[in-house]
């Protein structure tokens, strides 16, 4: 049975509607897939940039931390150098003070009356510290006569004080260096015990004993110091 024109037109319209629907569905499928691929690529790019940003700031943080460490090290070194300079300046002041004391001792030695009186005290102190029946005194060559006079004067004083005799010999074979300020060394009979009463040794002893007081006088008290040295 032959199709009429109306039937043909109807089938054509039906076919066109089917093709159009299939085309629309294909377009929607392509668009959906495109959106999915876009979202996946967008997520990948976002993650990639997030990682890059995190790496960048992590490197920056490490650089800042390293820079801080370098600055702290430099500041510590600068502070250490300042402390060393202050300590050296203080040591220089103490050294100058001791040098001035040595110069004053040298001035005393130049005065025969004052030096003779000083030798008498140093010799008698040596006697008392040893408390030996026989002693040997060593002095500078240029001081032998003054030391002998001090010995002669102090033997009687010593006997009266300790109620014991003492025999004193001035060493004529070994003298103290002539470039020291002066004073004496007093030995027991076998030379194993020595009392060093040179002016230098006495100054060193006094300086050591008075160092806390000297420092406090020069630089003031230190509130952080718990013990005196």
mmCIF file with all atom_site columns, C-alpha atoms in Angstrom, residues 95-224:
data_model
loop_
_atom_site.group_PDB
_atom_site.id
_atom_site.type_symbol
_atom_site.label_atom_id
_atom_site.label_alt_id
_atom_site.label_comp_id
_atom_site.label_asym_id
_atom_site.label_entity_id
_atom_site.label_seq_id
_atom_site.pdbx_PDB_ins_code
_atom_site.Cartn_x
_atom_site.Cartn_y
_atom_site.Cartn_z
_atom_site.occupancy
_atom_site.B_iso_or_equiv
_atom_site.pdbx_formal_charge
_atom_site.auth_seq_id
_atom_site.auth_comp_id
_atom_site.auth_asym_id
_atom_site.auth_atom_id
_atom_site.pdbx_PDB_model_num
ATOM 1   C CA . UNK A 1 95  ? 97.064  47.002 85.728  1.00 0.00 ? 95  UNK A CA 1
ATOM 2   C CA . UNK A 1 96  ? 97.655  50.760 85.637  1.00 0.00 ? 96  UNK A CA 1
ATOM 3   C CA . UNK A 1 97  ? 96.780  50.941 89.322  1.00 0.00 ? 97  UNK A CA 1
ATOM 4   C CA . UNK A 1 98  ? 99.244  48.155 90.171  1.00 0.00 ? 98  UNK A CA 1
ATOM 5   C CA . UNK A 1 99  ? 101.919 49.769 88.007  1.00 0.00 ? 99  UNK A CA 1
ATOM 6   C CA . UNK A 1 100 ? 101.388 53.010 89.888  1.00 0.00 ? 100 UNK A CA 1
ATOM 7   C CA . UNK A 1 101 ? 101.766 51.101 93.171  1.00 0.00 ? 101 UNK A CA 1
ATOM 8   C CA . UNK A 1 102 ? 105.015 49.564 91.901  1.00 0.00 ? 102 UNK A CA 1
ATOM 9   C CA . UNK A 1 103 ? 106.269 53.019 90.984  1.00 0.00 ? 103 UNK A CA 1
ATOM 10  C CA . UNK A 1 104 ? 105.487 54.249 94.483  1.00 0.00 ? 104 UNK A CA 1
ATOM 11  C CA . UNK A 1 105 ? 107.380 51.263 95.903  1.00 0.00 ? 105 UNK A CA 1
ATOM 12  C CA . UNK A 1 106 ? 110.329 52.217 93.747  1.00 0.00 ? 106 UNK A CA 1
ATOM 13  C CA . UNK A 1 107 ? 110.120 55.739 95.189  1.00 0.00 ? 107 UNK A CA 1
ATOM 14  C CA . UNK A 1 108 ? 110.175 54.287 98.718  1.00 0.00 ? 108 UNK A CA 1
ATOM 15  C CA . UNK A 1 109 ? 113.307 52.272 97.899  1.00 0.00 ? 109 UNK A CA 1
ATOM 16  C CA . UNK A 1 110 ? 114.994 55.464 96.768  1.00 0.00 ? 110 UNK A CA 1
ATOM 17  C CA . UNK A 1 111 ? 114.455 56.923 100.237 1.00 0.00 ? 111 UNK A CA 1
ATOM 18  C CA . UNK A 1 112 ? 117.047 55.146 102.501 1.00 0.00 ? 112 UNK A CA 1
ATOM 19  C CA . UNK A 1 113 ? 115.249 55.898 105.756 1.00 0.00 ? 113 UNK A CA 1
ATOM 20  C CA . UNK A 1 114 ? 111.849 54.676 104.570 1.00 0.00 ? 114 UNK A CA 1
ATOM 21  C CA . UNK A 1 115 ? 113.319 51.639 102.820 1.00 0.00 ? 115 UNK A CA 1
ATOM 22  C CA . UNK A 1 116 ? 115.374 50.664 105.909 1.00 0.00 ? 116 UNK A CA 1
ATOM 23  C CA . UNK A 1 117 ? 112.227 50.815 108.035 1.00 0.00 ? 117 UNK A CA 1
ATOM 24  C CA . UNK A 1 118 ? 110.365 48.695 105.488 1.00 0.00 ? 118 UNK A CA 1
ATOM 25  C CA . UNK A 1 119 ? 113.151 46.081 105.410 1.00 0.00 ? 119 UNK A CA 1
ATOM 26  C CA . UNK A 1 120 ? 113.044 45.802 109.194 1.00 0.00 ? 120 UNK A CA 1
ATOM 27  C CA . UNK A 1 121 ? 109.365 44.893 109.047 1.00 0.00 ? 121 UNK A CA 1
ATOM 28  C CA . UNK A 1 122 ? 109.826 42.402 106.194 1.00 0.00 ? 122 UNK A CA 1
ATOM 29  C CA . UNK A 1 123 ? 112.751 40.655 107.928 1.00 0.00 ? 123 UNK A CA 1
ATOM 30  C CA . UNK A 1 124 ? 110.968 40.405 111.282 1.00 0.00 ? 124 UNK A CA 1
ATOM 31  C CA . UNK A 1 125 ? 107.833 39.104 109.610 1.00 0.00 ? 125 UNK A CA 1
ATOM 32  C CA . UNK A 1 126 ? 109.909 36.393 107.932 1.00 0.00 ? 126 UNK A CA 1
ATOM 33  C CA . UNK A 1 127 ? 111.279 35.366 111.333 1.00 0.00 ? 127 UNK A CA 1
ATOM 34  C CA . UNK A 1 128 ? 107.794 35.093 112.803 1.00 0.00 ? 128 UNK A CA 1
ATOM 35  C CA . UNK A 1 129 ? 106.417 33.135 109.868 1.00 0.00 ? 129 UNK A CA 1
ATOM 36  C CA . UNK A 1 130 ? 109.178 30.510 109.958 1.00 0.00 ? 130 UNK A CA 1
ATOM 37  C CA . UNK A 1 131 ? 109.797 30.295 113.729 1.00 0.00 ? 131 UNK A CA 1
ATOM 38  C CA . UNK A 1 132 ? 113.022 28.431 112.965 1.00 0.00 ? 132 UNK A CA 1
ATOM 39  C CA . UNK A 1 133 ? 116.246 28.527 115.035 1.00 0.00 ? 133 UNK A CA 1
ATOM 40  C CA . UNK A 1 134 ? 118.347 29.021 111.898 1.00 0.00 ? 134 UNK A CA 1
ATOM 41  C CA . UNK A 1 135 ? 117.345 31.032 108.837 1.00 0.00 ? 135 UNK A CA 1
ATOM 42  C CA . UNK A 1 136 ? 118.971 32.286 105.667 1.00 0.00 ? 136 UNK A CA 1
ATOM 43  C CA . UNK A 1 137 ? 118.090 35.596 104.059 1.00 0.00 ? 137 UNK A CA 1
ATOM 44  C CA . UNK A 1 138 ? 118.446 36.331 100.369 1.00 0.00 ? 138 UNK A CA 1
ATOM 45  C CA . UNK A 1 139 ? 118.332 39.926 99.136  1.00 0.00 ? 139 UNK A CA 1
ATOM 46  C CA . UNK A 1 140 ? 119.613 42.140 96.345  1.00 0.00 ? 140 UNK A CA 1
ATOM 47  C CA . UNK A 1 141 ? 123.358 42.736 96.326  1.00 0.00 ? 141 UNK A CA 1
ATOM 48  C CA . UNK A 1 142 ? 122.855 46.476 96.799  1.00 0.00 ? 142 UNK A CA 1
ATOM 49  C CA . UNK A 1 143 ? 120.679 45.830 99.898  1.00 0.00 ? 143 UNK A CA 1
ATOM 50  C CA . UNK A 1 144 ? 123.111 43.626 101.881 1.00 0.00 ? 144 UNK A CA 1
ATOM 51  C CA . UNK A 1 145 ? 124.203 46.321 104.317 1.00 0.00 ? 145 UNK A CA 1
ATOM 52  C CA . UNK A 1 146 ? 120.651 47.544 104.984 1.00 0.00 ? 146 UNK A CA 1
ATOM 53  C CA . UNK A 1 147 ? 119.400 43.967 105.430 1.00 0.00 ? 147 UNK A CA 1
ATOM 54  C CA . UNK A 1 148 ? 122.247 43.197 107.822 1.00 0.00 ? 148 UNK A CA 1
ATOM 55  C CA . UNK A 1 149 ? 121.279 46.245 109.894 1.00 0.00 ? 149 UNK A CA 1
ATOM 56  C CA . UNK A 1 150 ? 117.661 45.078 109.912 1.00 0.00 ? 150 UNK A CA 1
ATOM 57  C CA . UNK A 1 151 ? 118.752 41.590 111.041 1.00 0.00 ? 151 UNK A CA 1
ATOM 58  C CA . UNK A 1 152 ? 120.900 42.966 113.854 1.00 0.00 ? 152 UNK A CA 1
ATOM 59  C CA . UNK A 1 153 ? 118.025 45.084 115.120 1.00 0.00 ? 153 UNK A CA 1
ATOM 60  C CA . UNK A 1 154 ? 115.358 42.368 114.876 1.00 0.00 ? 154 UNK A CA 1
ATOM 61  C CA . UNK A 1 155 ? 117.221 39.449 116.477 1.00 0.00 ? 155 UNK A CA 1
ATOM 62  C CA . UNK A 1 156 ? 116.734 40.998 119.893 1.00 0.00 ? 156 UNK A CA 1
ATOM 63  C CA . UNK A 1 157 ? 113.097 41.820 119.156 1.00 0.00 ? 157 UNK A CA 1
ATOM 64  C CA . UNK A 1 158 ? 112.438 38.250 118.006 1.00 0.00 ? 158 UNK A CA 1
ATOM 65  C CA . UNK A 1 159 ? 114.144 36.710 121.081 1.00 0.00 ? 159 UNK A CA 1
ATOM 66  C CA . UNK A 1 160 ? 112.141 38.864 123.401 1.00 0.00 ? 160 UNK A CA 1
ATOM 67  C CA . UNK A 1 161 ? 108.871 38.112 121.660 1.00 0.00 ? 161 UNK A CA 1
ATOM 68  C CA . UNK A 1 162 ? 109.119 34.314 121.221 1.00 0.00 ? 162 UNK A CA 1
ATOM 69  C CA . UNK A 1 163 ? 111.658 33.577 123.988 1.00 0.00 ? 163 UNK A CA 1
ATOM 70  C CA . UNK A 1 164 ? 113.870 31.668 121.582 1.00 0.00 ? 164 UNK A CA 1
ATOM 71  C CA . UNK A 1 165 ? 117.264 32.255 119.977 1.00 0.00 ? 165 UNK A CA 1
ATOM 72  C CA . UNK A 1 166 ? 117.699 32.632 116.236 1.00 0.00 ? 166 UNK A CA 1
ATOM 73  C CA . UNK A 1 167 ? 120.776 32.459 114.011 1.00 0.00 ? 167 UNK A CA 1
ATOM 74  C CA . UNK A 1 168 ? 120.611 34.446 110.798 1.00 0.00 ? 168 UNK A CA 1
ATOM 75  C CA . UNK A 1 169 ? 122.825 34.169 107.730 1.00 0.00 ? 169 UNK A CA 1
ATOM 76  C CA . UNK A 1 170 ? 122.674 36.450 104.705 1.00 0.00 ? 170 UNK A CA 1
ATOM 77  C CA . UNK A 1 171 ? 123.302 34.447 101.534 1.00 0.00 ? 171 UNK A CA 1
ATOM 78  C CA . UNK A 1 172 ? 126.427 35.893 99.905  1.00 0.00 ? 172 UNK A CA 1
ATOM 79  C CA . UNK A 1 173 ? 126.409 33.450 96.985  1.00 0.00 ? 173 UNK A CA 1
ATOM 80  C CA . UNK A 1 174 ? 122.900 33.888 95.621  1.00 0.00 ? 174 UNK A CA 1
ATOM 81  C CA . UNK A 1 175 ? 121.283 37.297 95.415  1.00 0.00 ? 175 UNK A CA 1
ATOM 82  C CA . UNK A 1 176 ? 117.835 38.388 94.311  1.00 0.00 ? 176 UNK A CA 1
ATOM 83  C CA . UNK A 1 177 ? 117.686 40.002 90.853  1.00 0.00 ? 177 UNK A CA 1
ATOM 84  C CA . UNK A 1 178 ? 118.827 43.598 90.957  1.00 0.00 ? 178 UNK A CA 1
ATOM 85  C CA . UNK A 1 179 ? 115.939 44.732 88.747  1.00 0.00 ? 179 UNK A CA 1
ATOM 86  C CA . UNK A 1 180 ? 113.241 43.918 91.319  1.00 0.00 ? 180 UNK A CA 1
ATOM 87  C CA . UNK A 1 181 ? 112.064 46.695 93.615  1.00 0.00 ? 181 UNK A CA 1
ATOM 88  C CA . UNK A 1 182 ? 113.543 45.150 96.737  1.00 0.00 ? 182 UNK A CA 1
ATOM 89  C CA . UNK A 1 183 ? 112.662 43.156 99.839  1.00 0.00 ? 183 UNK A CA 1
ATOM 90  C CA . UNK A 1 184 ? 113.899 39.764 101.032 1.00 0.00 ? 184 UNK A CA 1
ATOM 91  C CA . UNK A 1 185 ? 113.332 36.024 100.868 1.00 0.00 ? 185 UNK A CA 1
ATOM 92  C CA . UNK A 1 186 ? 113.729 34.130 104.147 1.00 0.00 ? 186 UNK A CA 1
ATOM 93  C CA . UNK A 1 187 ? 114.508 30.372 104.150 1.00 0.00 ? 187 UNK A CA 1
ATOM 94  C CA . UNK A 1 188 ? 114.700 27.743 106.860 1.00 0.00 ? 188 UNK A CA 1
ATOM 95  C CA . UNK A 1 189 ? 118.039 25.977 107.431 1.00 0.00 ? 189 UNK A CA 1
ATOM 96  C CA . UNK A 1 190 ? 117.629 23.356 104.665 1.00 0.00 ? 190 UNK A CA 1
ATOM 97  C CA . UNK A 1 191 ? 116.070 25.819 102.198 1.00 0.00 ? 191 UNK A CA 1
ATOM 98  C CA . UNK A 1 192 ? 112.869 23.807 101.741 1.00 0.00 ? 192 UNK A CA 1
ATOM 99  C CA . UNK A 1 193 ? 110.583 26.434 103.294 1.00 0.00 ? 193 UNK A CA 1
ATOM 100 C CA . UNK A 1 194 ? 110.592 29.952 101.920 1.00 0.00 ? 194 UNK A CA 1
ATOM 101 C CA . UNK A 1 195 ? 108.875 33.143 102.954 1.00 0.00 ? 195 UNK A CA 1
ATOM 102 C CA . UNK A 1 196 ? 108.816 35.492 99.975  1.00 0.00 ? 196 UNK A CA 1
ATOM 103 C CA . UNK A 1 197 ? 108.810 39.028 101.290 1.00 0.00 ? 197 UNK A CA 1
ATOM 104 C CA . UNK A 1 198 ? 109.992 40.835 98.186  1.00 0.00 ? 198 UNK A CA 1
ATOM 105 C CA . UNK A 1 199 ? 108.107 44.037 97.487  1.00 0.00 ? 199 UNK A CA 1
ATOM 106 C CA . UNK A 1 200 ? 106.632 42.507 94.335  1.00 0.00 ? 200 UNK A CA 1
ATOM 107 C CA . UNK A 1 201 ? 105.331 39.435 96.162  1.00 0.00 ? 201 UNK A CA 1
ATOM 108 C CA . UNK A 1 202 ? 103.857 41.596 98.920  1.00 0.00 ? 202 UNK A CA 1
ATOM 109 C CA . UNK A 1 203 ? 102.145 43.810 96.354  1.00 0.00 ? 203 UNK A CA 1
ATOM 110 C CA . UNK A 1 204 ? 100.747 40.774 94.525  1.00 0.00 ? 204 UNK A CA 1
ATOM 111 C CA . UNK A 1 205 ? 99.433  39.341 97.789  1.00 0.00 ? 205 UNK A CA 1
ATOM 112 C CA . UNK A 1 206 ? 97.812  42.604 98.838  1.00 0.00 ? 206 UNK A CA 1
ATOM 113 C CA . UNK A 1 207 ? 96.354  43.095 95.343  1.00 0.00 ? 207 UNK A CA 1
ATOM 114 C CA . UNK A 1 208 ? 94.865  39.590 95.400  1.00 0.00 ? 208 UNK A CA 1
ATOM 115 C CA . UNK A 1 209 ? 93.346  40.083 98.835  1.00 0.00 ? 209 UNK A CA 1
ATOM 116 C CA . UNK A 1 210 ? 91.989  43.529 98.014  1.00 0.00 ? 210 UNK A CA 1
ATOM 117 C CA . UNK A 1 211 ? 90.907  42.843 94.408  1.00 0.00 ? 211 UNK A CA 1
ATOM 118 C CA . UNK A 1 212 ? 87.144  42.748 95.215  1.00 0.00 ? 212 UNK A CA 1
ATOM 119 C CA . UNK A 1 213 ? 87.455  46.053 97.080  1.00 0.00 ? 213 UNK A CA 1
ATOM 120 C CA . UNK A 1 214 ? 89.575  47.539 94.282  1.00 0.00 ? 214 UNK A CA 1
ATOM 121 C CA . UNK A 1 215 ? 87.028  46.510 91.659  1.00 0.00 ? 215 UNK A CA 1
ATOM 122 C CA . UNK A 1 216 ? 84.150  47.886 93.682  1.00 0.00 ? 216 UNK A CA 1
ATOM 123 C CA . UNK A 1 217 ? 85.995  51.168 94.158  1.00 0.00 ? 217 UNK A CA 1
ATOM 124 C CA . UNK A 1 218 ? 86.831  51.473 90.454  1.00 0.00 ? 218 UNK A CA 1
ATOM 125 C CA . UNK A 1 219 ? 83.675  50.082 88.855  1.00 0.00 ? 219 UNK A CA 1
ATOM 126 C CA . UNK A 1 220 ? 81.020  49.995 91.590  1.00 0.00 ? 220 UNK A CA 1
ATOM 127 C CA . UNK A 1 221 ? 79.344  46.974 93.148  1.00 0.00 ? 221 UNK A CA 1
ATOM 128 C CA . UNK A 1 222 ? 78.020  44.198 90.921  1.00 0.00 ? 222 UNK A CA 1
ATOM 129 C CA . UNK A 1 223 ? 74.431  43.248 91.939  1.00 0.00 ? 223 UNK A CA 1
ATOM 130 C CA . UNK A 1 224 ? 74.758  39.914 90.098  1.00 0.00 ? 224 UNK A CA 1
#
